[in-house]
């Protein structure tokens, strides 16, 4: 119904679906959590998703809920803590993760590919940015990619469509409080 005196909403041309590169970065909490929200949302739309978790020691507890035939989850942390790990093992785990990531980024069947903590892998120099930028540019045009982690490289930010920086205001760790199930993991 058109209300007299009120302007009709302007129609926006929709050129068809276009895949976005989404980055969650910054020192604040919520980067991975928000990206998992995107995965849940895409699954709810009937989409097919892939997650490659770099760095993580173990699978996120969310995998127990997000167990879904249209979601393929890869965890290549290697079962060690990032800080304590042998750099050779880390490099190997990162290379394994990147191989999986390139498989996903070249598969037009995936509507959303989440590369969790890829930013810190790049910032730490365990992978080169050039092949990442090339794979993003060459991926299927309707495929969305979400990349998380602190210290996003400027060249990745430049290549992205949607970049959000989480900013810490307060964190319970500052008061020495331990990680809480359901909040931290
Ligand atoms: P989450 O996985 O909870 O969404 P994140 O992906 O934004 O967090 P990461 O950089 O991956 O954060 O760090 C993972 C862990 O570090 C989480 O347990 C998180 O609570 C914690 N963390 C994140 N930001 C801070 C902060 N500003 N101070 C202390 N701990 C933090
Ligand atoms: Mg994270």
Coordinates of C-alpha atoms in Angstrom, one line a residue, residues 36-97:
X36 CA 30.7 -19.0 12.6
X37 CA 27.4 -16.9 12.7
X38 CA 27.9 -16.4 9.0
X39 CA 28.3 -20.1 8.5
X40 CA 25.1 -20.9 10.4
X41 CA 23.3 -18.2 8.4
X42 CA 24.5 -19.6 5.1
X43 CA 23.5 -23.2 6.1
X44 CA 20.1 -21.9 7.0
X45 CA 19.8 -20.5 3.5
X46 CA 20.6 -24.0 2.1
X47 CA 24.1 -23.1 1.2
X48 CA 27.2 -25.3 1.2
X49 CA 30.1 -24.2 3.5
X50 CA 33.7 -25.1 4.2
X51 CA 35.7 -24.1 7.3
X52 CA 39.5 -24.4 7.5
X53 CA 40.7 -23.6 11.0
X54 CA 44.3 -22.7 11.1
X55 CA 46.2 -22.5 14.4
X56 CA 43.5 -24.0 16.6
X57 CA 44.5 -26.9 18.9
X58 CA 41.2 -28.5 18.7
X59 CA 37.9 -28.1 16.9
X60 CA 35.6 -25.3 18.1
X61 CA 32.8 -26.6 20.3
X62 CA 30.4 -25.1 17.8
X63 CA 31.2 -28.1 15.4
X64 CA 29.0 -30.2 17.7
X65 CA 26.0 -28.0 16.8
X66 CA 27.1 -27.1 13.3
X67 CA 27.3 -30.8 12.3
X68 CA 25.7 -30.6 8.9
X69 CA 25.9 -32.5 5.6
X70 CA 26.5 -29.2 3.8
X71 CA 29.4 -28.2 6.1
X72 CA 32.9 -29.5 5.7
X73 CA 35.2 -28.7 8.6
X74 CA 39.0 -29.0 8.6
X75 CA 41.1 -28.3 11.6
X76 CA 44.8 -28.1 10.9
X77 CA 46.1 -26.7 14.2
X78 CA 48.1 -29.8 14.7
X79 CA 47.2 -30.4 18.3
X80 CA 49.7 -28.1 19.9
X81 CA 49.7 -24.6 21.3
X82 CA 50.7 -22.0 18.7
X83 CA 53.2 -20.3 21.0
X84 CA 55.0 -23.4 22.1
X85 CA 55.0 -25.2 18.8
X86 CA 58.1 -26.1 16.7
X87 CA 58.1 -23.7 13.8
X88 CA 58.7 -26.6 11.3
X89 CA 55.4 -28.2 12.5
X90 CA 53.6 -24.9 12.3
X91 CA 54.8 -24.3 8.8
X92 CA 53.7 -27.8 7.8
X93 CA 50.3 -27.4 9.4
X94 CA 49.8 -24.1 7.6
X95 CA 50.8 -25.6 4.3
X96 CA 48.3 -28.4 4.8
X97 CA 45.7 -25.9 5.7

